[in-house]
Amino acid sequence: QVQLVESGGGSVQAGGSLRLSCEASGYSYSRYCVAWFRQAPGNEREGVATIDAAGSTSYADSVKGRFTISKDTAKNTLYLQMNSLKPEDTAMYYCAGRSYTPCEDPYYASRYVYWGQGTQVTVSS
């Protein structure tokens, strides 16, 4: 049974940093395309960053240069380092995993079959 568990969310002031983690069980980050999504109240879930089996990454324009996705396959943990946070980054953040390797259409939520429960990030101005 696959389980993804996020942690690391919290409240910070604008300009601050947070690092989110997503520990997996029953699932291998070394084999599949995985991603971070976020959803603010009243908004659709949006893709933030992806990393494929080989370690290639992609980022949404809104976070490029500020966020970094990475993974530690030995620990089976996915990370999202978030720097220079803005109030508009406030959202519930989710890690997500596919059941296959390619990362085409990386920000289509429907391509991901495994989801964590989410961790809240709140950025105040």
C-alpha positions as MATLAB code, in Angstrom:
seq = 'QVQLVESGGGSVQAGGSLRLSCEASGYSYSRYCVAWFRQAPGNEREGVATIDAAGSTSYADSVKGRFTISKDTAKNTLYLQMNSLKPEDTAMYYCAGRSYTPCEDPYYASRYVYWGQGTQVTVSS';
ca = [
       0.000    0.000    0.000;
       1.376    3.370   -1.045;
       1.492    6.130    1.504;
       2.860    9.656    1.067;
       3.201   11.790    4.182;
       4.049   15.493    3.987;
       5.569   17.578    6.752;
       7.321   20.903    7.191;
       4.527   23.357    6.596;
       3.951   26.338    8.848;
       3.549   30.080    9.080;
       6.277   32.453    7.971;
       6.628   36.086    7.050;
       7.153   37.200    3.484;
      10.733   36.673    2.431;
      11.150   33.664    4.700;
      11.876   30.041    3.886;
      10.390   26.627    4.538;
      11.366   23.115    3.523;
       8.617   20.610    2.904;
       9.235   16.876    3.064;
       7.238   13.964    1.727;
       8.174   10.535    3.002;
       6.984    7.581    0.951;
       6.241    4.017    1.900;
       5.369    1.321   -0.598;
       6.584    3.613   -3.375;
       9.960    4.445   -4.906;
      10.971    7.976   -5.888;
      13.779    6.480   -7.959;
      11.334    4.972  -10.461;
       8.532    7.466  -11.094;
       7.680   11.042  -11.905;
       6.711   12.913   -8.740;
       5.580   16.444   -8.040;
       4.481   19.079   -5.604;
       1.092   20.722   -6.073;
      -0.652   23.413   -4.086;
      -4.207   24.572   -3.640;
      -5.412   27.807   -2.122;
      -9.024   28.226   -0.985;
     -11.287   28.833   -3.954;
      -8.549   27.961   -6.437;
      -7.823   24.900   -8.515;
      -4.940   22.644   -7.575;
      -1.848   23.818   -9.424;
       1.431   22.134  -10.146;
       4.483   23.720   -8.542;
       7.450   21.499   -9.414;
       8.254   18.048  -10.735;
      11.214   15.710  -10.676;
      11.550   12.631  -12.818;
      13.229    9.292  -12.140;
      16.565   10.578  -13.450;
      16.411   13.734  -11.362;
      15.432   16.238  -14.049;
      13.291   19.030  -12.659;
      10.731   21.532  -13.878;
       9.052   24.473  -12.187;
       5.973   26.584  -12.606;
       6.823   30.122  -13.667;
       5.394   31.483  -10.423;
       8.033   29.706   -8.312;
      10.996   29.470  -10.685;
      14.165   30.729   -9.028;
      12.629   30.560   -5.551;
      11.653   26.901   -5.052;
      13.805   23.800   -5.448;
      12.500   20.247   -5.701;
      14.804   17.387   -4.780;
      14.703   13.825   -3.576;
      16.750   11.485   -1.433;
      16.154    8.021   -2.825;
      18.009    6.362    0.064;
      15.550    7.926    2.494;
      12.673    7.694   -0.009;
      11.862   11.316    0.722;
      10.869   14.162   -1.586;
      11.639   17.764   -0.681;
      10.527   21.235   -1.663;
      12.820   24.038   -0.520;
      10.891   27.298   -0.647;
      12.778   30.580   -0.399;
      11.703   34.205   -0.760;
       8.166   33.234    0.120;
       5.328   35.546   -0.865;
       1.789   35.860    0.528;
       0.502   34.411   -2.751;
       2.372   31.183   -1.950;
      -0.119   30.559    0.854;
      -1.836   27.230    0.162;
      -2.113   23.591    1.114;
       0.845   21.790   -0.443;
       0.607   18.203   -1.641;
       3.147   15.723   -2.896;
       1.998   13.446   -5.684;
       3.332   10.421   -7.519;
       2.649    8.711  -10.804;
       2.490    5.017  -11.457;
       4.803    5.342  -14.466;
       8.127    6.975  -15.262;
       7.602    9.775  -17.859;
       6.843   13.317  -16.714;
       4.923   14.499  -19.786;
       2.138   17.021  -19.029;
       3.816   17.495  -15.631;
       1.167   19.753  -14.098;
      -1.910   17.742  -14.970;
      -3.121   16.579  -11.564;
      -5.066   13.728  -13.156;
      -1.756   12.106  -14.199;
      -0.895   11.439  -10.551;
      -2.471    8.551   -8.705;
      -0.866    8.832   -5.287;
      -1.352   11.876   -3.073;
      -0.334   12.915    0.393;
      -2.719   14.482    2.869;
      -1.226   17.953    2.468;
       0.658   20.395    4.640;
      -0.423   24.015    5.121;
       1.881   26.887    4.238;
       0.859   30.382    5.305;
       2.893   33.441    4.346;
       2.055   36.754    5.965;
       2.980   40.170    4.611;
];
